[in-house]
mmCIF file of C-alpha atoms in Angstrom:
data_model
loop_
_atom_site.group_PDB
_atom_site.id
_atom_site.type_symbol
_atom_site.label_atom_id
_atom_site.label_comp_id
_atom_site.label_asym_id
_atom_site.label_seq_id
_atom_site.Cartn_x
_atom_site.Cartn_y
_atom_site.Cartn_z
ATOM 1 C CA UNK U 1 -0.081 -0.145 0.332
ATOM 2 C CA UNK U 2 1.416 3.187 -1.630
ATOM 3 C CA UNK U 3 1.243 6.188 1.246
ATOM 4 C CA UNK U 4 -0.541 9.423 -0.938
ATOM 5 C CA UNK U 5 0.368 12.585 0.641
ATOM 6 C CA UNK U 6 -2.785 15.045 1.374
ATOM 7 C CA UNK U 7 -4.212 17.702 -1.290
ATOM 8 C CA UNK U 8 -2.479 21.003 -1.087
ATOM 9 C CA UNK U 9 -4.115 24.328 -1.318
ATOM 10 C CA UNK U 10 -1.240 26.260 -3.412
ATOM 11 C CA UNK U 11 -1.426 26.586 -6.842
ATOM 12 C CA UNK U 12 1.202 24.474 -8.803
ATOM 13 C CA UNK U 13 1.987 28.269 -10.220
ATOM 14 C CA UNK U 14 2.731 29.164 -6.305
ATOM 15 C CA UNK U 15 4.753 25.451 -5.606
ATOM 16 C CA UNK U 16 6.347 25.831 -8.539
ATOM 17 C CA UNK U 17 7.831 29.344 -7.994
ATOM 18 C CA UNK U 18 9.117 27.990 -4.843
ATOM 19 C CA UNK U 19 11.319 25.002 -6.136
ATOM 20 C CA UNK U 20 8.414 22.356 -4.453
ATOM 21 C CA UNK U 21 9.195 18.880 -6.912
ATOM 22 C CA UNK U 22 6.828 16.022 -7.736
ATOM 23 C CA UNK U 23 6.442 12.741 -7.362
ATOM 24 C CA UNK U 24 3.990 12.456 -10.656
ATOM 25 C CA UNK U 25 6.703 11.755 -12.456
ATOM 26 C CA UNK U 26 8.588 8.765 -10.968
ATOM 27 C CA UNK U 27 5.183 6.398 -10.144
ATOM 28 C CA UNK U 28 3.103 4.867 -7.597
ATOM 29 C CA UNK U 29 6.728 3.356 -5.566
ATOM 30 C CA UNK U 30 7.703 7.128 -4.787
ATOM 31 C CA UNK U 31 7.361 10.149 -3.030
ATOM 32 C CA UNK U 32 8.886 13.076 -3.116
ATOM 33 C CA UNK U 33 9.322 14.437 -0.182
ATOM 34 C CA UNK U 34 10.016 18.055 0.235
ATOM 35 C CA UNK U 35 11.935 20.942 2.396
ATOM 36 C CA UNK U 36 9.913 23.420 3.548
ATOM 37 C CA UNK U 37 9.883 26.380 1.682
ATOM 38 C CA UNK U 38 12.479 28.681 3.761
ATOM 39 C CA UNK U 39 13.319 26.824 6.697
ATOM 40 C CA UNK U 40 17.424 26.424 5.081
ATOM 41 C CA UNK U 41 17.663 30.014 5.025
ATOM 42 C CA UNK U 42 16.449 30.877 8.382
ATOM 43 C CA UNK U 43 18.560 28.633 10.103
ATOM 44 C CA UNK U 44 21.550 30.238 8.421
ATOM 45 C CA UNK U 45 20.328 33.293 8.620
ATOM 46 C CA UNK U 46 20.852 32.861 12.426
ATOM 47 C CA UNK U 47 19.898 35.836 15.012
ATOM 48 C CA UNK U 48 18.333 39.249 13.751
ATOM 49 C CA UNK U 49 15.075 40.507 10.482
ATOM 50 C CA UNK U 50 15.104 38.584 7.451
ATOM 51 C CA UNK U 51 13.092 39.319 4.896
ATOM 52 C CA UNK U 52 10.801 36.623 2.988
ATOM 53 C CA UNK U 53 9.974 36.085 -0.312
ATOM 54 C CA UNK U 54 6.657 34.150 -1.015
ATOM 55 C CA UNK U 55 6.053 34.301 -4.482
ATOM 56 C CA UNK U 56 2.009 34.146 -6.109
ATOM 57 C CA UNK U 57 0.181 34.742 -2.612
ATOM 58 C CA UNK U 58 -2.357 37.114 -3.883
ATOM 59 C CA UNK U 59 -3.710 40.257 -1.711
ATOM 60 C CA UNK U 60 -7.457 40.418 -1.346
ATOM 61 C CA UNK U 61 -7.869 44.164 0.536
ATOM 62 C CA UNK U 62 -9.373 43.482 2.817
ATOM 63 C CA UNK U 63 -5.622 42.016 4.937
ATOM 64 C CA UNK U 64 -4.905 42.139 8.878
ATOM 65 C CA UNK U 65 -1.502 41.674 10.500
ATOM 66 C CA UNK U 66 -0.666 38.154 12.184
ATOM 67 C CA UNK U 67 2.192 36.558 13.849
ATOM 68 C CA UNK U 68 3.393 32.952 14.079
ATOM 69 C CA UNK U 69 5.191 32.480 17.253
ATOM 70 C CA UNK U 70 7.613 30.351 19.033
ATOM 71 C CA UNK U 71 9.889 29.792 21.924
ATOM 72 C CA UNK U 72 12.699 27.229 22.968
ATOM 73 C CA UNK U 73 13.202 27.226 26.429
ATOM 74 C CA UNK U 74 15.038 26.409 29.566
ATOM 75 C CA UNK U 75 12.514 24.279 30.748
ATOM 76 C CA UNK U 76 8.661 23.170 30.455
ATOM 77 C CA UNK U 77 7.435 25.422 33.346
ATOM 78 C CA UNK U 78 6.960 29.441 32.863
ATOM 79 C CA UNK U 79 7.679 30.242 36.517
ATOM 80 C CA UNK U 80 10.929 28.532 36.856
ATOM 81 C CA UNK U 81 11.975 28.546 32.978
ATOM 82 C CA UNK U 82 12.682 31.634 30.495
ATOM 83 C CA UNK U 83 12.951 31.594 26.823
ATOM 84 C CA UNK U 84 16.747 31.190 25.322
ATOM 85 C CA UNK U 85 15.560 31.554 21.181
ATOM 86 C CA UNK U 86 12.782 33.463 20.245
ATOM 87 C CA UNK U 87 11.035 33.567 16.342
ATOM 88 C CA UNK U 88 8.764 34.968 14.963
ATOM 89 C CA UNK U 89 6.969 34.830 11.558
ATOM 90 C CA UNK U 90 4.933 38.216 10.493
ATOM 91 C CA UNK U 91 2.006 38.107 7.911
ATOM 92 C CA UNK U 92 -1.060 39.083 6.563
ATOM 93 C CA UNK U 93 -4.471 37.540 6.478
ATOM 94 C CA UNK U 94 -7.323 38.138 4.137
ATOM 95 C CA UNK U 95 -10.271 37.800 7.441
ATOM 96 C CA UNK U 96 -12.783 37.030 4.567
ATOM 97 C CA UNK U 97 -11.231 34.243 2.190
ATOM 98 C CA UNK U 98 -9.875 33.313 5.560
ATOM 99 C CA UNK U 99 -6.680 32.438 4.192
ATOM 100 C CA UNK U 100 -2.901 33.795 4.019
ATOM 101 C CA UNK U 101 -2.150 35.931 1.465
ATOM 102 C CA UNK U 102 1.195 37.399 2.173
ATOM 103 C CA UNK U 103 4.914 37.029 4.343
ATOM 104 C CA UNK U 104 7.525 39.027 4.640
ATOM 105 C CA UNK U 105 9.077 39.311 7.565
ATOM 106 C CA UNK U 106 11.190 36.316 10.482
ATOM 107 C CA UNK U 107 12.499 37.431 13.651
ATOM 108 C CA UNK U 108 14.881 35.526 15.309
ATOM 109 C CA UNK U 109 16.550 36.507 18.991
ATOM 110 C CA UNK U 110 19.202 34.572 21.614
ATOM 111 C CA UNK U 111 19.210 35.065 25.152
ATOM 112 C CA UNK U 112 21.338 34.135 28.014
ATOM 113 C CA UNK U 113 19.830 32.633 30.506
ATOM 114 C CA UNK U 114 22.470 33.397 33.219
ATOM 115 C CA UNK U 115 23.191 29.418 33.998
ATOM 116 C CA UNK U 116 24.585 26.815 32.119
ATOM 117 C CA UNK U 117 21.630 24.633 30.047
ATOM 118 C CA UNK U 118 20.602 21.110 30.420
ATOM 119 C CA UNK U 119 21.969 19.124 28.268
ATOM 120 C CA UNK U 120 18.287 17.737 27.601
ATOM 121 C CA UNK U 121 18.223 21.207 25.703
ATOM 122 C CA UNK U 122 20.987 21.154 24.109
ATOM 123 C CA UNK U 123 20.665 17.948 22.669
ATOM 124 C CA UNK U 124 16.804 18.926 21.858
ATOM 125 C CA UNK U 125 17.720 21.982 20.436
ATOM 126 C CA UNK U 126 21.536 21.909 19.002
ATOM 127 C CA UNK U 127 21.556 25.879 20.957
ATOM 128 C CA UNK U 128 24.529 25.504 23.430
ATOM 129 C CA UNK U 129 26.140 27.530 26.100
ATOM 130 C CA UNK U 130 28.695 29.311 23.158
ATOM 131 C CA UNK U 131 25.644 30.533 20.795
ATOM 132 C CA UNK U 132 23.831 32.055 24.379
ATOM 133 C CA UNK U 133 27.229 33.863 26.102
ATOM 134 C CA UNK U 134 26.021 37.917 26.222
ATOM 135 C CA UNK U 135 22.577 37.432 24.110
ATOM 136 C CA UNK U 136 19.422 39.307 25.033
ATOM 137 C CA UNK U 137 16.670 40.016 23.322
ATOM 138 C CA UNK U 138 16.144 43.450 22.347
ATOM 139 C CA UNK U 139 12.049 44.222 24.034
ATOM 140 C CA UNK U 140 12.396 47.102 21.687
ATOM 141 C CA UNK U 141 12.465 44.955 18.167
ATOM 142 C CA UNK U 142 10.302 42.905 19.412
ATOM 143 C CA UNK U 143 7.339 45.638 20.549
ATOM 144 C CA UNK U 144 7.721 47.382 17.570
ATOM 145 C CA UNK U 145 7.794 43.840 14.814
ATOM 146 C CA UNK U 146 4.582 42.532 17.281
ATOM 147 C CA UNK U 147 3.258 47.476 17.431
ATOM 148 C CA UNK U 148 0.173 46.380 14.273
ATOM 149 C CA UNK U 149 -0.269 42.371 15.431
ATOM 150 C CA UNK U 150 -3.079 41.623 16.901
ATOM 151 C CA UNK U 151 -3.290 37.611 16.422
ATOM 152 C CA UNK U 152 -0.190 35.697 17.413
ATOM 153 C CA UNK U 153 -0.276 31.796 16.877
ATOM 154 C CA UNK U 154 1.704 28.624 17.853
ATOM 155 C CA UNK U 155 1.620 25.844 17.529
ATOM 156 C CA UNK U 156 1.341 25.185 21.398
ATOM 157 C CA UNK U 157 -0.575 28.256 22.629
ATOM 158 C CA UNK U 158 -0.164 26.989 25.495
ATOM 159 C CA UNK U 159 2.875 26.807 26.378
ATOM 160 C CA UNK U 160 4.570 29.776 24.095
ATOM 161 C CA UNK U 161 2.078 32.315 26.056
ATOM 162 C CA UNK U 162 3.081 31.574 29.417
ATOM 163 C CA UNK U 163 7.064 31.920 28.296
ATOM 164 C CA UNK U 164 6.027 34.993 26.310
ATOM 165 C CA UNK U 165 3.979 37.168 28.197
ATOM 166 C CA UNK U 166 6.186 36.359 31.096
ATOM 167 C CA UNK U 167 9.355 37.570 29.352
ATOM 168 C CA UNK U 168 7.225 40.944 27.744
ATOM 169 C CA UNK U 169 4.382 41.948 30.380
ATOM 170 C CA UNK U 170 3.364 44.780 27.831
ATOM 171 C CA UNK U 171 2.295 42.126 24.979
ATOM 172 C CA UNK U 172 -0.230 40.769 27.121
ATOM 173 C CA UNK U 173 -3.017 42.578 25.394
ATOM 174 C CA UNK U 174 -3.181 39.768 22.189
ATOM 175 C CA UNK U 175 -5.704 37.835 20.717
ATOM 176 C CA UNK U 176 -3.906 33.923 20.521
ATOM 177 C CA UNK U 177 -4.522 31.249 18.390
ATOM 178 C CA UNK U 178 -3.145 27.737 18.633
ATOM 179 C CA UNK U 179 -2.467 25.219 15.565
ATOM 180 C CA UNK U 180 -1.648 21.739 17.591
ATOM 181 C CA UNK U 181 -4.247 18.878 20.053
ATOM 182 C CA UNK U 182 -6.370 21.047 22.319
ATOM 183 C CA UNK U 183 -6.171 24.246 20.354
ATOM 184 C CA UNK U 184 -8.427 25.220 16.912
ATOM 185 C CA UNK U 185 -7.951 23.487 15.065
ATOM 186 C CA UNK U 186 -9.496 19.672 15.521
ATOM 187 C CA UNK U 187 -7.403 17.235 13.007
ATOM 188 C CA UNK U 188 -7.884 14.304 14.471
ATOM 189 C CA UNK U 189 -11.853 14.250 13.137
ATOM 190 C CA UNK U 190 -9.285 15.075 9.837
ATOM 191 C CA UNK U 191 -7.693 11.478 10.576
ATOM 192 C CA UNK U 192 -4.802 13.421 10.661
ATOM 193 C CA UNK U 193 -2.398 10.268 12.732
ATOM 194 C CA UNK U 194 -1.253 12.926 15.445
ATOM 195 C CA UNK U 195 -1.128 17.020 15.581
ATOM 196 C CA UNK U 196 2.486 16.694 15.916
ATOM 197 C CA UNK U 197 4.346 19.297 13.256
ATOM 198 C CA UNK U 198 6.312 17.587 11.407
ATOM 199 C CA UNK U 199 3.790 14.408 10.849
ATOM 200 C CA UNK U 200 0.932 16.993 10.005
ATOM 201 C CA UNK U 201 3.264 18.636 7.974
ATOM 202 C CA UNK U 202 4.516 14.775 6.806
ATOM 203 C CA UNK U 203 0.826 13.760 5.239
ATOM 204 C CA UNK U 204 1.387 16.586 2.763
ATOM 205 C CA UNK U 205 4.683 15.484 1.896
ATOM 206 C CA UNK U 206 7.352 17.941 3.371
ATOM 207 C CA UNK U 207 10.155 17.712 6.145
ATOM 208 C CA UNK U 208 11.944 20.051 7.842
ATOM 209 C CA UNK U 209 14.962 20.588 10.980
ATOM 210 C CA UNK U 210 12.514 21.282 13.862
ATOM 211 C CA UNK U 211 13.664 22.347 17.173
ATOM 212 C CA UNK U 212 14.898 25.954 16.629
ATOM 213 C CA UNK U 213 12.141 29.015 16.289
ATOM 214 C CA UNK U 214 12.416 30.313 13.680
ATOM 215 C CA UNK U 215 12.607 27.219 11.859
ATOM 216 C CA UNK U 216 9.566 26.140 13.967
ATOM 217 C CA UNK U 217 7.980 29.062 12.471
ATOM 218 C CA UNK U 218 7.938 28.216 9.330
ATOM 219 C CA UNK U 219 7.638 25.039 9.252
ATOM 220 C CA UNK U 220 4.059 25.918 11.486
ATOM 221 C CA UNK U 221 3.282 28.856 8.677
ATOM 222 C CA UNK U 222 4.110 26.292 5.902
ATOM 223 C CA UNK U 223 1.534 24.125 6.921
ATOM 224 C CA UNK U 224 -1.315 26.248 6.630
ATOM 225 C CA UNK U 225 -0.724 27.912 3.924
ATOM 226 C CA UNK U 226 -1.190 24.489 2.118
ATOM 227 C CA UNK U 227 -3.808 23.149 4.071
ATOM 228 C CA UNK U 228 -5.952 26.577 3.644
ATOM 229 C CA UNK U 229 -8.737 24.737 5.006
ATOM 230 C CA UNK U 230 -7.335 24.466 8.142
ATOM 231 C CA UNK U 231 -6.332 27.513 8.434
ATOM 232 C CA UNK U 232 -9.854 28.910 8.047
ATOM 233 C CA UNK U 233 -10.883 26.610 11.078
ATOM 234 C CA UNK U 234 -8.593 27.794 13.367
ATOM 235 C CA UNK U 235 -9.891 31.805 12.514
ATOM 236 C CA UNK U 236 -13.887 30.404 12.892
ATOM 237 C CA UNK U 237 -12.490 29.322 16.614
ATOM 238 C CA UNK U 238 -10.601 32.581 17.641
ATOM 239 C CA UNK U 239 -14.316 34.214 16.299
ATOM 240 C CA UNK U 240 -16.275 32.212 17.714
ATOM 241 C CA UNK U 241 -18.257 32.573 22.149
ATOM 242 C CA UNK U 242 -15.502 30.245 24.686
ATOM 243 C CA UNK U 243 -17.176 29.100 27.788
ATOM 244 C CA UNK U 244 -15.479 27.511 30.719
ATOM 245 C CA UNK U 245 -17.900 25.146 32.545
ATOM 246 C CA UNK U 246 -17.599 23.774 36.062
ATOM 247 C CA UNK U 247 -19.715 20.817 37.186
ATOM 248 C CA UNK U 248 -20.684 21.909 40.301
ATOM 249 C CA UNK U 249 -21.570 19.523 43.177
ATOM 250 C CA UNK U 250 -21.139 16.575 40.871
ATOM 251 C CA UNK U 251 -21.375 13.653 42.836
ATOM 252 C CA UNK U 252 -18.484 11.165 42.646
ATOM 253 C CA UNK U 253 -19.850 7.713 40.782
ATOM 254 C CA UNK U 254 -20.490 10.343 37.763
ATOM 255 C CA UNK U 255 -16.495 10.873 37.330
ATOM 256 C CA UNK U 256 -16.102 9.056 34.415
ATOM 257 C CA UNK U 257 -18.585 10.336 33.106
ATOM 258 C CA UNK U 258 -17.624 13.740 32.777
ATOM 259 C CA UNK U 259 -14.283 12.618 32.359
ATOM 260 C CA UNK U 260 -14.796 10.521 29.139
ATOM 261 C CA UNK U 261 -16.907 13.970 27.805
ATOM 262 C CA UNK U 262 -13.290 15.778 28.102
ATOM 263 C CA UNK U 263 -13.962 17.083 32.136
ATOM 264 C CA UNK U 264 -10.827 17.843 33.436
ATOM 265 C CA UNK U 265 -10.472 17.837 37.916
ATOM 266 C CA UNK U 266 -9.366 21.200 39.546
ATOM 267 C CA UNK U 267 -7.809 19.816 41.829
ATOM 268 C CA UNK U 268 -7.889 23.562 43.842
ATOM 269 C CA UNK U 269 -11.190 24.327 43.025
ATOM 270 C CA UNK U 270 -12.021 20.896 44.175
ATOM 271 C CA UNK U 271 -14.539 20.369 40.671
ATOM 272 C CA UNK U 272 -14.988 19.065 37.453
ATOM 273 C CA UNK U 273 -14.526 21.633 34.229
ATOM 274 C CA UNK U 274 -14.605 21.805 30.998
ATOM 275 C CA UNK U 275 -14.610 24.062 28.433
ATOM 276 C CA UNK U 276 -16.780 24.499 24.863
ATOM 277 C CA UNK U 277 -16.277 26.466 22.130
ATOM 278 C CA UNK U 278 -20.212 28.470 21.063
ATOM 279 C CA UNK U 279 -23.245 28.728 22.544
ATOM 280 C CA UNK U 280 -24.998 25.767 20.825
ATOM 281 C CA UNK U 281 -21.133 23.760 22.152
ATOM 282 C CA UNK U 282 -22.879 24.986 25.866
ATOM 283 C CA UNK U 283 -26.433 24.527 25.435
ATOM 284 C CA UNK U 284 -25.585 21.014 24.836
ATOM 285 C CA UNK U 285 -23.565 20.306 27.489
ATOM 286 C CA UNK U 286 -25.711 22.136 29.825
ATOM 287 C CA UNK U 287 -28.878 19.595 28.361
ATOM 288 C CA UNK U 288 -26.036 16.176 28.947
ATOM 289 C CA UNK U 289 -24.782 16.596 32.560
ATOM 290 C CA UNK U 290 -28.557 17.867 33.590
ATOM 291 C CA UNK U 291 -29.596 14.931 32.263
ATOM 292 C CA UNK U 292 -26.704 12.931 34.199
ATOM 293 C CA UNK U 293 -27.688 14.701 37.763
ATOM 294 C CA UNK U 294 -30.292 15.974 39.441
ATOM 295 C CA UNK U 295 -30.225 19.561 38.695
ATOM 296 C CA UNK U 296 -26.845 19.579 37.300
ATOM 297 C CA UNK U 297 -27.634 22.409 34.811
ATOM 298 C CA UNK U 298 -29.445 24.456 37.141
ATOM 299 C CA UNK U 299 -26.220 24.793 39.536
ATOM 300 C CA UNK U 300 -23.245 24.669 37.008
ATOM 301 C CA UNK U 301 -20.527 27.744 37.013
ATOM 302 C CA UNK U 302 -20.395 28.452 33.092
ATOM 303 C CA UNK U 303 -18.003 31.705 32.056
ATOM 304 C CA UNK U 304 -17.278 33.573 29.048
ATOM 305 C CA UNK U 305 -13.942 33.723 28.402
ATOM 306 C CA UNK U 306 -11.968 37.302 26.797
ATOM 307 C CA UNK U 307 -11.060 36.544 23.543
ATOM 308 C CA UNK U 308 -8.297 38.604 25.553
ATOM 309 C CA UNK U 309 -7.103 35.055 27.331
ATOM 310 C CA UNK U 310 -7.449 31.870 25.512
ATOM 311 C CA UNK U 311 -4.587 29.545 25.822
ATOM 312 C CA UNK U 312 -3.404 30.928 29.222
ATOM 313 C CA UNK U 313 -1.083 28.670 31.000
#
């Protein structure tokens, strides 16, 4: 059984201009994997501001700026770890056609955490203590780069947002969207095997050398370019109201059912809770818990989530 790549949203002309090769001339026993465009260029550019070249992307006229952001860090918790590399790609999208219409700039910066990196971080990222020595992120450059951007996309927004806002508290008033599992795109529903970035791109016929911030940003951006319907899904999710539902006084015997419905246990508040996208989903869930235990909907606590607080750690 041969592996068929998923269809690509970009036109053959755009792909040709970017040097993308096809498997068509090789026969059914071969599939060509292409490196994500510009990832090699960004890896070689290193630290600083870079201009991106993406010929063939066409404007609509109602464009809004957006950014794709990624961080490499000293650890896994923003509370006791810090950013060592920040990557951001900036472009524009059309709200009416729900597609990316341009990619313009990339910004990459390193920062010395003031201590030696754990071996596992160097192993994963390739970043060494020598690379970081005396490096610092220019706050004003980052603030200027994102000054006109309201929407920031990350392929694990809950992780990246926590680190980014700890480091840049002046940039908290942004809307965040997530392209990964549990975020604003339901990859599983569309039959994807995994929501890992490399796995998703592989299904479209692309690969990249990951775990460097600017390269990961480009890979995420390319995924949203070739899977235009998923970028549209992400935008639609961002636009919908989101609700946090707490199943107050839910009896112990229904805990497994709640867990199966996607609820999580809050040990501090001692309550099962879930997040629902859209008023219809909220109404459905209130009906479900009302049928699950007496008065479930009446005692449930519903909090509408601010669009500016989504994907917070």
